[in-house]
Short mmCIF file of C-alpha atoms in Angstrom, two decimals:
data_model
loop_
_atom_site.label_atom_id
_atom_site.label_comp_id
_atom_site.label_asym_id
_atom_site.label_seq_id
_atom_site.Cartn_x
_atom_site.Cartn_y
_atom_site.Cartn_z
CA MET K 82 35.29 11.37 -17.19
CA LEU K 83 38.04 8.74 -16.88
CA GLN K 84 40.40 7.89 -19.73
CA ALA K 85 38.65 5.73 -22.31
CA VAL K 86 39.67 2.11 -22.59
CA THR K 87 39.46 -0.32 -25.54
CA LEU K 88 38.25 -3.80 -24.57
CA SER K 89 38.47 -6.81 -26.83
CA THR K 90 36.27 -9.90 -26.64
CA ASN K 91 39.48 -11.92 -27.25
CA LYS K 92 40.03 -13.55 -23.83
CA GLN K 93 43.69 -14.54 -24.87
CA THR K 94 44.75 -10.85 -24.72
CA THR K 95 47.46 -10.38 -22.07
CA ASN K 96 47.92 -6.62 -22.38
CA LEU K 97 45.17 -5.64 -19.93
CA SER K 98 44.00 -2.07 -19.44
CA ARG K 99 44.18 -0.28 -16.07
CA VAL K 100 41.73 2.34 -14.81
CA GLU K 101 42.75 4.49 -11.82
CA VAL K 102 40.13 5.99 -9.53
CA ARG K 103 40.23 7.77 -6.15
CA ASP K 104 38.21 6.30 -3.30
CA SER K 105 37.01 9.84 -2.42
CA ASP K 106 35.55 10.42 -5.94
CA LYS K 107 32.00 9.50 -6.91
CA GLY K 108 29.95 9.29 -10.11
CA GLU K 109 32.92 8.98 -12.49
CA ILE K 110 32.17 7.89 -16.07
CA LEU K 111 34.11 5.09 -17.68
CA GLU K 112 34.03 5.25 -21.53
CA SER K 113 34.93 2.14 -23.53
CA PHE K 114 34.98 0.77 -27.06
CA ILE K 115 34.18 -2.91 -27.45
CA LEU K 116 36.08 -4.86 -30.22
CA ASN K 117 35.70 -8.22 -31.86
CA PRO K 118 38.64 -10.61 -31.53
CA ASP K 119 39.81 -9.48 -34.99
CA GLY K 120 39.91 -5.85 -33.86
CA THR K 121 36.72 -4.67 -35.64
CA PRO K 122 34.01 -2.76 -33.72
CA TYR K 123 31.57 -5.04 -31.87
CA ASP K 124 27.99 -4.52 -33.00
CA LEU K 125 25.88 -4.05 -29.95
CA THR K 126 22.52 -3.92 -31.81
CA ASN K 127 19.79 -5.53 -29.61
CA LYS K 128 22.37 -6.06 -26.85
CA SER K 129 22.82 -4.86 -23.30
CA LEU K 130 25.84 -4.90 -20.99
CA VAL K 131 26.60 -5.65 -17.36
CA PHE K 132 29.64 -4.28 -15.54
CA ASN K 133 31.25 -6.92 -13.22
CA GLU K 134 34.16 -6.61 -10.77
CA ASN K 135 35.81 -8.99 -8.42
CA LYS K 136 37.19 -6.77 -5.62
CA ASP K 137 39.69 -7.33 -2.85
CA GLY K 138 38.12 -8.85 0.22
CA ASN K 139 36.03 -11.32 -1.84
CA LYS K 140 33.53 -8.59 -2.63
CA PHE K 141 31.69 -8.28 -5.92
CA VAL K 142 29.98 -5.65 -8.08
CA SER K 143 27.47 -6.44 -10.77
CA ASP K 144 25.69 -3.48 -12.29
CA ASP K 145 23.58 -3.24 -15.42
CA ASN K 146 23.53 0.57 -15.39
CA VAL K 147 25.58 0.65 -18.66
CA GLU K 148 24.68 3.03 -21.44
CA ILE K 149 25.23 2.17 -25.16
CA VAL K 150 26.35 5.40 -26.85
CA ASP K 151 26.68 4.01 -30.36
CA GLU K 152 25.73 0.37 -30.83
CA ARG K 153 27.30 0.12 -34.32
CA ILE K 154 30.82 0.75 -33.11
CA GLY K 155 30.54 -0.81 -29.63
CA HIS K 156 30.78 2.56 -27.86
CA ILE K 157 29.57 2.42 -24.26
CA THR K 158 29.78 4.45 -20.99
CA TYR K 159 29.45 3.26 -17.42
CA GLN K 160 29.00 5.47 -14.34
CA LEU K 161 31.00 3.73 -11.65
CA HIS K 162 28.96 2.72 -8.63
CA ASP K 163 30.31 3.91 -5.30
CA GLN K 164 31.41 0.44 -4.37
CA VAL K 165 33.82 0.40 -7.34
CA HIS K 166 35.73 3.21 -5.54
CA SER K 167 36.00 1.21 -2.27
CA ALA K 168 38.65 -1.31 -3.26
CA ARG K 169 40.75 -2.38 -6.25
CA GLY K 170 39.71 -5.26 -8.38
CA THR K 171 39.51 -6.96 -11.76
CA ALA K 172 36.56 -5.97 -13.93
CA TRP K 173 34.94 -6.88 -17.26
CA PHE K 174 31.66 -6.40 -19.17
CA ASP K 175 29.22 -9.18 -19.96
CA ILE K 176 27.30 -8.81 -23.30
CA ILE K 177 23.59 -9.80 -23.00
CA ASP K 178 21.15 -10.70 -25.75
CA LYS K 179 18.12 -8.56 -25.10
CA SER K 180 15.73 -11.02 -26.82
CA ASN K 181 16.16 -13.73 -24.12
CA GLY K 182 18.36 -12.15 -21.46
CA SER K 183 21.16 -14.71 -21.89
CA LYS K 184 24.87 -13.90 -21.84
CA ILE K 185 26.41 -14.25 -25.27
CA ASP K 186 29.87 -12.78 -24.85
CA SER K 187 32.18 -10.85 -22.55
CA THR K 188 35.18 -8.57 -22.82
CA THR K 189 38.66 -9.19 -21.61
CA ASP K 190 39.54 -8.25 -18.02
CA PHE K 191 40.79 -4.81 -17.01
CA TYR K 192 42.12 -3.63 -13.68
CA ILE K 193 40.54 -1.07 -11.38
CA GLU K 194 43.17 0.67 -9.18
CA VAL K 195 41.97 2.73 -6.23
CA ARG K 196 44.25 5.44 -4.99
CA ASP K 197 44.21 6.91 -1.42
CA SER K 198 43.05 3.54 -0.09
CA LEU K 199 44.29 4.47 3.41
CA LYS K 200 41.69 7.28 3.40
CA CYS K 201 38.83 5.13 2.19
CA THR K 202 35.51 6.79 2.59
CA VAL K 203 33.40 4.00 1.15
CA TYR K 204 32.92 0.76 3.11
CA ASN K 205 33.97 -2.21 0.90
CA THR K 206 30.99 -4.41 0.31
CA THR K 207 29.21 -6.32 -2.43
CA TYR K 208 26.83 -4.55 -4.77
CA ILE K 209 24.59 -6.46 -7.26
CA ALA K 210 22.19 -4.30 -9.17
CA ASP K 211 19.58 -7.00 -9.74
CA LEU K 212 19.48 -7.76 -6.02
CA GLU K 213 19.14 -4.07 -5.22
CA LYS K 214 16.27 -3.77 -7.77
CA LEU K 215 14.64 -6.82 -6.20
CA LYS K 216 15.08 -5.31 -2.78
CA GLN K 217 13.52 -2.03 -3.91
CA GLN K 218 10.62 -3.98 -5.53
CA MET K 219 10.03 -5.86 -2.29
CA GLU K 220 10.09 -2.60 -0.28
CA THR K 221 7.67 -1.10 -2.75
CA LEU K 222 5.36 -4.20 -2.49
CA LEU K 223 5.59 -4.01 1.32
CA LYS K 224 4.68 -0.33 1.30
CA GLN K 225 1.90 -1.00 -1.20
CA ALA K 226 0.66 -3.89 0.94
CA ASP K 227 0.80 -1.72 4.08
CA GLY K 228 -1.18 0.93 2.23
CA GLU K 229 -3.73 -1.58 1.01
CA LEU K 230 -4.01 -3.01 4.51
CA GLN K 231 -4.57 0.46 5.94
CA ALA K 232 -7.24 1.09 3.29
CA GLU K 233 -8.93 -2.28 4.06
CA LEU K 234 -8.89 -1.47 7.79
CA GLN K 235 -10.30 1.95 7.19
CA LYS K 236 -13.00 0.42 4.90
CA ALA K 237 -13.86 -2.18 7.56
CA GLU K 238 -14.06 0.57 10.24
CA GLN K 239 -16.35 2.63 7.97
CA GLN K 240 -18.56 -0.49 7.35
CA LEU K 241 -18.69 -1.15 11.05
CA ASP K 242 -19.59 2.45 11.83
CA GLN K 243 -22.35 2.29 9.15
CA GLU K 244 -23.74 -0.98 10.54
CA LEU K 245 -23.79 0.54 14.01
CA GLN K 246 -25.61 3.58 12.71
CA ASN K 247 -28.06 1.34 10.91
CA PHE K 248 -28.63 -0.53 14.17
CA ARG K 249 -29.22 2.75 16.05
CA ASN K 250 -31.67 3.85 13.35
CA GLN K 251 -33.53 0.59 13.49
CA TYR K 252 -33.57 0.64 17.35
CA ASN K 253 -34.85 4.24 17.35
CA SER K 254 -37.48 3.37 14.78
CA LEU K 255 -38.63 0.31 16.70
CA SER K 256 -38.58 2.31 19.96
CA ALA K 257 -40.69 5.02 18.37
CA ASP K 258 -43.15 2.48 17.03
CA PHE K 259 -43.37 0.73 20.36
CA GLN K 260 -43.98 4.06 22.12
CA ASN K 261 -46.67 4.94 19.61
CA GLN K 262 -48.33 1.59 20.02
CA PHE K 263 -48.15 1.93 23.81
CA ASN K 264 -49.59 5.40 23.78
CA ALA K 265 -52.41 4.27 21.45
CA ALA K 266 -53.22 1.32 23.74
CA GLN K 267 -53.02 3.59 26.74
CA ASN K 268 -55.35 6.12 25.09
CA ALA K 269 -57.70 3.25 24.18
CA ARG K 270 -57.66 1.96 27.74
CA GLN K 271 -58.31 5.47 29.02
CA GLN K 272 -61.16 6.01 26.62
CA ASP K 273 -62.66 2.62 27.54
CA TYR K 274 -62.38 3.48 31.28
CA THR K 275 -64.01 6.88 30.63
CA ASN K 276 -66.79 5.22 28.56
CA GLN K 277 -67.49 2.69 31.26
CA LYS K 278 -67.34 5.30 33.99
CA ASN K 279 -69.80 7.49 32.05
CA ALA K 280 -72.08 4.49 31.53
CA ILE K 281 -72.06 3.63 35.15
CA ASN K 282 -72.74 7.20 36.13
CA GLN K 283 -75.56 7.37 33.62
CA ASP K 284 -77.07 4.11 34.84
CA TRP K 285 -76.79 5.38 38.44
CA THR K 286 -78.47 8.66 37.48
CA ASN K 287 -81.21 6.92 35.56
CA ASN K 288 -81.83 4.54 38.46
CA LYS K 289 -81.79 7.39 40.89
CA ASN K 290 -84.21 9.36 38.82
CA GLN K 291 -86.49 6.37 38.44
CA ILE K 292 -86.46 5.64 42.14
CA TRP K 293 -87.08 9.28 42.99
CA SER K 294 -89.82 9.56 40.49
CA GLN K 295 -91.47 6.43 41.94
CA TRP K 296 -91.09 7.63 45.47
CA ASN K 297 -92.64 10.95 44.59
CA GLY K 298 -95.60 9.12 42.96
CA ASP K 299 -96.13 6.89 45.97
CA LYS K 300 -95.90 9.81 48.28
CA ALA K 301 -98.50 11.65 46.28
CA ASN K 302 -100.94 8.66 46.48
CA ILE K 303 -100.45 8.38 50.27
CA ASP K 304 -101.09 12.06 50.68
CA LYS K 305 -104.39 11.77 48.61
CA GLN K 306 -105.52 8.86 50.80
CA ALA K 307 -104.85 10.68 53.94
#
């Protein structure tokens, strides 16, 4: 943990604190005590804080990852973001009213000095926590949307497969009904043909027998007369 600093909300203070960090270090904790302009502890009840830093190279850090250790005495800690280690700058804390999210006060400035700058291991860039959160939210929404799209596509594919299967079932059912109707009609035609054939054969047999019987009777009469 870095050496604790005392920060007043009196912006007229000229004796500014200095905090030294190494560019190769990460995750260091800055402890601070916030004071009213009269030197009394600043009550942070229902407040939140945002760490801000103007860095060399026109880069900026804004991070709300500030923990209030004891709100009654203005005791806070802030874990420095990696970008704080990338270049020196001038920092301060904004004090936010939790009820409406508005800024109500700020501390005096303090300096961040970065040692071993010639061996910098972190690229100096801007970091704004709210924008990072928004970016993460957008990425989450995109992933969620992609997942929902995949689910919708899968659902549509399943519905199409079901409709195709229903069509196949209906086709097979209609085909079976048509085949049954065709077979029934074919059997009826065959039975009708057989019935007509049998009737013709029976008529021919009856006529033949009648003719034969008449011929035999005529032949018998002729024989008697002879």
